[in-house]
């Protein structure tokens, strides 16, 4: 488990977890049969998170087809997060006390919002989110989110052996793996050989 401020690197053991998501079945980490993409988002209704997760949802079948189980974590309590889950086909976990964030070394920082690279994505996400709210397709973000608005994203690909295959610690609020990057990482990851079934005579 990471200490505060300590980041996990490829090859290091991931914390062993049993997650009980608001959406989807329970998740064991590691998963003995599939890679797990554990992505850390920000608060319920975060416009940038919303836009990114919709891109993941649109290509979820591709992600599953290469042997990845997708899981998203937010630092919002269940009652704030639940209204924002419509249309997401993968488990979503509420972690209001940031227990998982600490375990994986995912932090908050003013640079989440202040880095100029974040301004364009933030403007685009707010514009799209406002249009969707006006048309009844999205709910407004929480005004005073638990855990604040300065959370940074994090992405972890965890192997069937429980070790970190790849990790990305975001430098601003829109700095995460794209679906294409995730699929490329999966393609490069060796998989355990399937068990050999004894031949019957």
CSV table of C-alpha atoms in Angstrom, one decimal:
chain,number,residue,atom,x,y,z
A,1,UNK,CA,0.0,0.0,0.0
A,2,UNK,CA,1.3,3.5,-0.9
A,3,UNK,CA,2.1,5.9,1.9
A,4,UNK,CA,0.7,9.5,1.5
A,5,UNK,CA,2.5,11.1,-1.4
A,6,UNK,CA,4.0,7.8,-2.5
A,7,UNK,CA,3.2,6.6,-6.0
A,8,UNK,CA,2.9,3.0,-7.2
A,9,UNK,CA,5.0,1.9,-10.1
A,10,UNK,CA,4.8,-0.9,-12.6
A,11,UNK,CA,5.8,-4.1,-11.0
A,12,UNK,CA,4.8,-3.1,-7.5
A,13,UNK,CA,2.0,-5.0,-5.8
A,14,UNK,CA,-1.4,-3.4,-5.9
A,15,UNK,CA,-3.4,-3.3,-2.7
A,16,UNK,CA,-5.6,-6.4,-2.4
A,17,UNK,CA,-9.2,-5.1,-2.4
A,18,UNK,CA,-12.8,-6.2,-2.4
A,19,UNK,CA,-14.9,-3.4,-3.7
A,20,UNK,CA,-18.6,-3.1,-3.3
A,21,UNK,CA,-19.7,-0.6,-6.0
A,22,UNK,CA,-22.9,1.4,-6.3
A,23,UNK,CA,-23.2,0.2,-9.9
A,24,UNK,CA,-22.2,-3.3,-11.0
A,25,UNK,CA,-21.2,-6.5,-9.2
A,26,UNK,CA,-18.5,-6.7,-6.5
A,27,UNK,CA,-15.0,-6.4,-7.7
A,28,UNK,CA,-12.0,-8.4,-6.5
A,29,UNK,CA,-8.5,-7.0,-7.0
A,30,UNK,CA,-6.7,-8.8,-8.4
A,31,UNK,CA,-9.0,-10.5,-10.8
A,32,UNK,CA,-7.5,-14.0,-11.6
A,33,UNK,CA,-8.9,-13.9,-15.1
A,34,UNK,CA,-8.8,-10.3,-16.3
A,35,UNK,CA,-6.8,-7.2,-16.1
A,36,UNK,CA,-8.4,-4.5,-14.0
A,37,UNK,CA,-8.4,-0.9,-15.1
A,38,UNK,CA,-9.0,1.1,-11.9
A,39,UNK,CA,-9.5,4.7,-12.7
A,40,UNK,CA,-9.8,7.4,-10.0
A,41,UNK,CA,-12.0,10.3,-10.9
A,42,UNK,CA,-13.0,13.5,-9.0
A,43,UNK,CA,-16.4,14.4,-7.6
A,44,UNK,CA,-20.0,13.5,-8.5
A,45,UNK,CA,-21.0,15.4,-11.6
A,46,UNK,CA,-17.5,16.7,-12.4
A,47,UNK,CA,-18.0,17.8,-16.1
A,48,UNK,CA,-14.6,16.6,-17.2
A,49,UNK,CA,-15.1,13.2,-15.5
A,50,UNK,CA,-18.6,12.9,-17.0
A,51,UNK,CA,-17.3,13.5,-20.5
A,52,UNK,CA,-14.4,11.1,-20.1
A,53,UNK,CA,-16.5,8.3,-18.7
A,54,UNK,CA,-19.0,8.6,-21.5
A,55,UNK,CA,-16.1,8.0,-24.0
A,56,UNK,CA,-15.2,4.9,-22.0
A,57,UNK,CA,-18.9,3.7,-21.9
A,58,UNK,CA,-19.2,4.1,-25.7
A,59,UNK,CA,-16.3,1.7,-26.2
A,60,UNK,CA,-16.9,-0.6,-23.2
A,61,UNK,CA,-17.4,-3.7,-25.4
A,62,UNK,CA,-14.0,-3.1,-27.0
A,63,UNK,CA,-12.4,-2.8,-23.5
A,64,UNK,CA,-14.0,-6.0,-22.3
A,65,UNK,CA,-13.1,-7.9,-25.5
A,66,UNK,CA,-9.4,-7.4,-24.8
A,67,UNK,CA,-9.8,-8.8,-21.3
A,68,UNK,CA,-10.1,-5.7,-19.1
A,69,UNK,CA,-12.5,-5.1,-16.3
A,70,UNK,CA,-13.3,-1.4,-16.0
A,71,UNK,CA,-13.8,0.2,-12.5
A,72,UNK,CA,-14.2,3.9,-11.7
A,73,UNK,CA,-13.8,5.5,-8.3
A,74,UNK,CA,-15.1,8.8,-7.0
A,75,UNK,CA,-14.4,10.6,-3.8
A,76,UNK,CA,-18.1,11.4,-3.3
A,77,UNK,CA,-20.6,9.8,-0.9
A,78,UNK,CA,-23.1,7.3,-2.4
A,79,UNK,CA,-26.1,9.7,-2.2
A,80,UNK,CA,-24.2,12.4,-4.2
A,81,UNK,CA,-22.8,9.9,-6.8
A,82,UNK,CA,-25.9,7.7,-7.4
A,83,UNK,CA,-27.8,10.3,-9.6
A,84,UNK,CA,-24.9,10.5,-12.0
A,85,UNK,CA,-24.6,6.8,-13.0
A,86,UNK,CA,-27.1,6.5,-15.7
A,87,UNK,CA,-25.7,4.8,-18.8
A,88,UNK,CA,-22.4,3.6,-17.3
A,89,UNK,CA,-22.0,-0.1,-18.0
A,90,UNK,CA,-19.2,-0.8,-15.5
A,91,UNK,CA,-18.8,-0.7,-11.7
A,92,UNK,CA,-18.6,2.7,-10.0
A,93,UNK,CA,-17.3,2.9,-6.4
A,94,UNK,CA,-17.9,5.7,-3.9
A,95,UNK,CA,-14.9,6.4,-1.7
A,96,UNK,CA,-15.8,9.6,0.3
A,97,UNK,CA,-13.1,9.0,2.9
A,98,UNK,CA,-10.5,8.6,0.1
A,99,UNK,CA,-9.3,5.3,1.5
A,100,UNK,CA,-8.6,4.0,-2.0
A,101,UNK,CA,-7.0,7.3,-3.1
A,102,UNK,CA,-4.5,7.0,-0.2
A,103,UNK,CA,-3.8,3.3,-0.9
A,104,UNK,CA,-2.9,4.2,-4.5
A,105,UNK,CA,-1.2,7.5,-3.9
A,106,UNK,CA,-3.7,9.6,-5.8
A,107,UNK,CA,-3.6,13.2,-4.6
A,108,UNK,CA,-5.3,16.6,-4.9
A,109,UNK,CA,-3.5,19.7,-6.0
A,110,UNK,CA,-4.3,23.3,-7.1
A,111,UNK,CA,-2.7,22.4,-10.5
A,112,UNK,CA,-5.8,20.3,-11.2
A,113,UNK,CA,-7.5,23.5,-12.2
A,114,UNK,CA,-4.7,26.1,-12.6
A,115,UNK,CA,-2.6,24.3,-15.2
A,116,UNK,CA,-3.3,26.1,-18.6
A,117,UNK,CA,-3.6,22.6,-20.3
A,118,UNK,CA,-6.7,22.0,-18.2
A,119,UNK,CA,-8.6,25.2,-19.3
A,120,UNK,CA,-9.5,24.0,-22.8
A,121,UNK,CA,-10.9,20.6,-21.7
A,122,UNK,CA,-12.6,22.3,-18.7
A,123,UNK,CA,-14.4,24.8,-21.0
A,124,UNK,CA,-15.4,22.1,-23.4
A,125,UNK,CA,-16.7,19.8,-20.7
A,126,UNK,CA,-18.7,22.7,-19.1
A,127,UNK,CA,-20.2,23.6,-22.4
A,128,UNK,CA,-21.2,20.1,-23.2
A,129,UNK,CA,-22.5,19.5,-19.7
A,130,UNK,CA,-24.6,22.6,-19.7
A,131,UNK,CA,-26.2,21.6,-23.0
A,132,UNK,CA,-26.9,18.2,-21.6
A,133,UNK,CA,-28.4,19.6,-18.4
A,134,UNK,CA,-30.7,21.9,-20.4
A,135,UNK,CA,-31.9,19.0,-22.4
A,136,UNK,CA,-32.4,16.7,-19.4
A,137,UNK,CA,-29.5,14.4,-20.2
A,138,UNK,CA,-27.3,15.2,-17.3
A,139,UNK,CA,-27.6,16.4,-13.7
A,140,UNK,CA,-25.7,19.4,-12.3
A,141,UNK,CA,-22.5,18.8,-10.4
A,142,UNK,CA,-22.5,19.0,-6.6
A,143,UNK,CA,-21.9,22.6,-5.5
A,144,UNK,CA,-19.8,21.7,-2.5
A,145,UNK,CA,-18.3,18.3,-3.2
A,146,UNK,CA,-16.9,16.3,-0.4
A,147,UNK,CA,-13.1,16.1,-0.9
A,148,UNK,CA,-13.1,19.4,-2.8
A,149,UNK,CA,-12.6,20.3,-6.4
A,150,UNK,CA,-8.8,19.9,-6.6
A,151,UNK,CA,-8.6,16.1,-7.1
A,152,UNK,CA,-6.2,14.7,-9.7
A,153,UNK,CA,-7.1,11.7,-11.8
A,154,UNK,CA,-5.3,8.4,-11.7
A,155,UNK,CA,-5.2,5.3,-13.8
A,156,UNK,CA,-3.9,1.8,-12.9
A,157,UNK,CA,-3.8,-1.4,-15.0
A,158,UNK,CA,-3.6,-4.3,-12.6
A,159,UNK,CA,-2.5,-7.7,-13.7
A,160,UNK,CA,-4.0,-11.1,-12.8
A,161,UNK,CA,-1.0,-11.6,-10.5
A,162,UNK,CA,-1.9,-8.5,-8.5
A,163,UNK,CA,0.9,-6.4,-9.7
A,164,UNK,CA,0.7,-3.0,-11.3
A,165,UNK,CA,1.1,-3.3,-15.1
A,166,UNK,CA,1.0,0.4,-15.8
A,167,UNK,CA,0.1,3.5,-13.9
A,168,UNK,CA,-0.6,7.1,-14.7
A,169,UNK,CA,-0.9,9.9,-12.2
A,170,UNK,CA,-2.7,12.9,-13.8
A,171,UNK,CA,-1.0,16.3,-13.7
A,172,UNK,CA,-4.3,18.2,-14.2
A,173,UNK,CA,-8.1,17.4,-14.2
A,174,UNK,CA,-8.2,16.0,-17.8
A,175,UNK,CA,-4.9,14.1,-17.8
A,176,UNK,CA,-5.9,10.4,-18.0
A,177,UNK,CA,-5.5,7.5,-20.4
A,178,UNK,CA,-7.7,7.5,-23.5
A,179,UNK,CA,-9.5,4.3,-24.5
A,180,UNK,CA,-6.9,3.8,-27.3
A,181,UNK,CA,-4.0,4.1,-24.8
A,182,UNK,CA,-5.7,1.6,-22.5
A,183,UNK,CA,-6.2,-0.9,-25.4
A,184,UNK,CA,-2.6,-0.5,-26.4
A,185,UNK,CA,-1.4,-1.2,-22.9
A,186,UNK,CA,-3.6,-4.3,-22.7
A,187,UNK,CA,-2.2,-5.6,-26.1
A,188,UNK,CA,1.4,-5.3,-24.7
A,189,UNK,CA,0.6,-7.1,-21.5
A,190,UNK,CA,1.5,-10.9,-21.4
A,191,UNK,CA,-1.4,-13.1,-20.2
A,192,UNK,CA,-1.1,-16.3,-18.2
A,193,UNK,CA,-1.5,-19.4,-20.4
A,194,UNK,CA,-4.9,-21.1,-20.1
A,195,UNK,CA,-4.9,-24.3,-18.2
A,196,UNK,CA,-4.3,-27.4,-20.2
A,197,UNK,CA,-7.2,-29.8,-20.3
A,198,UNK,CA,-6.0,-33.4,-20.1
A,199,UNK,CA,-6.9,-35.4,-23.1
A,200,UNK,CA,-9.5,-38.1,-22.6
A,201,UNK,CA,-9.2,-41.5,-24.2
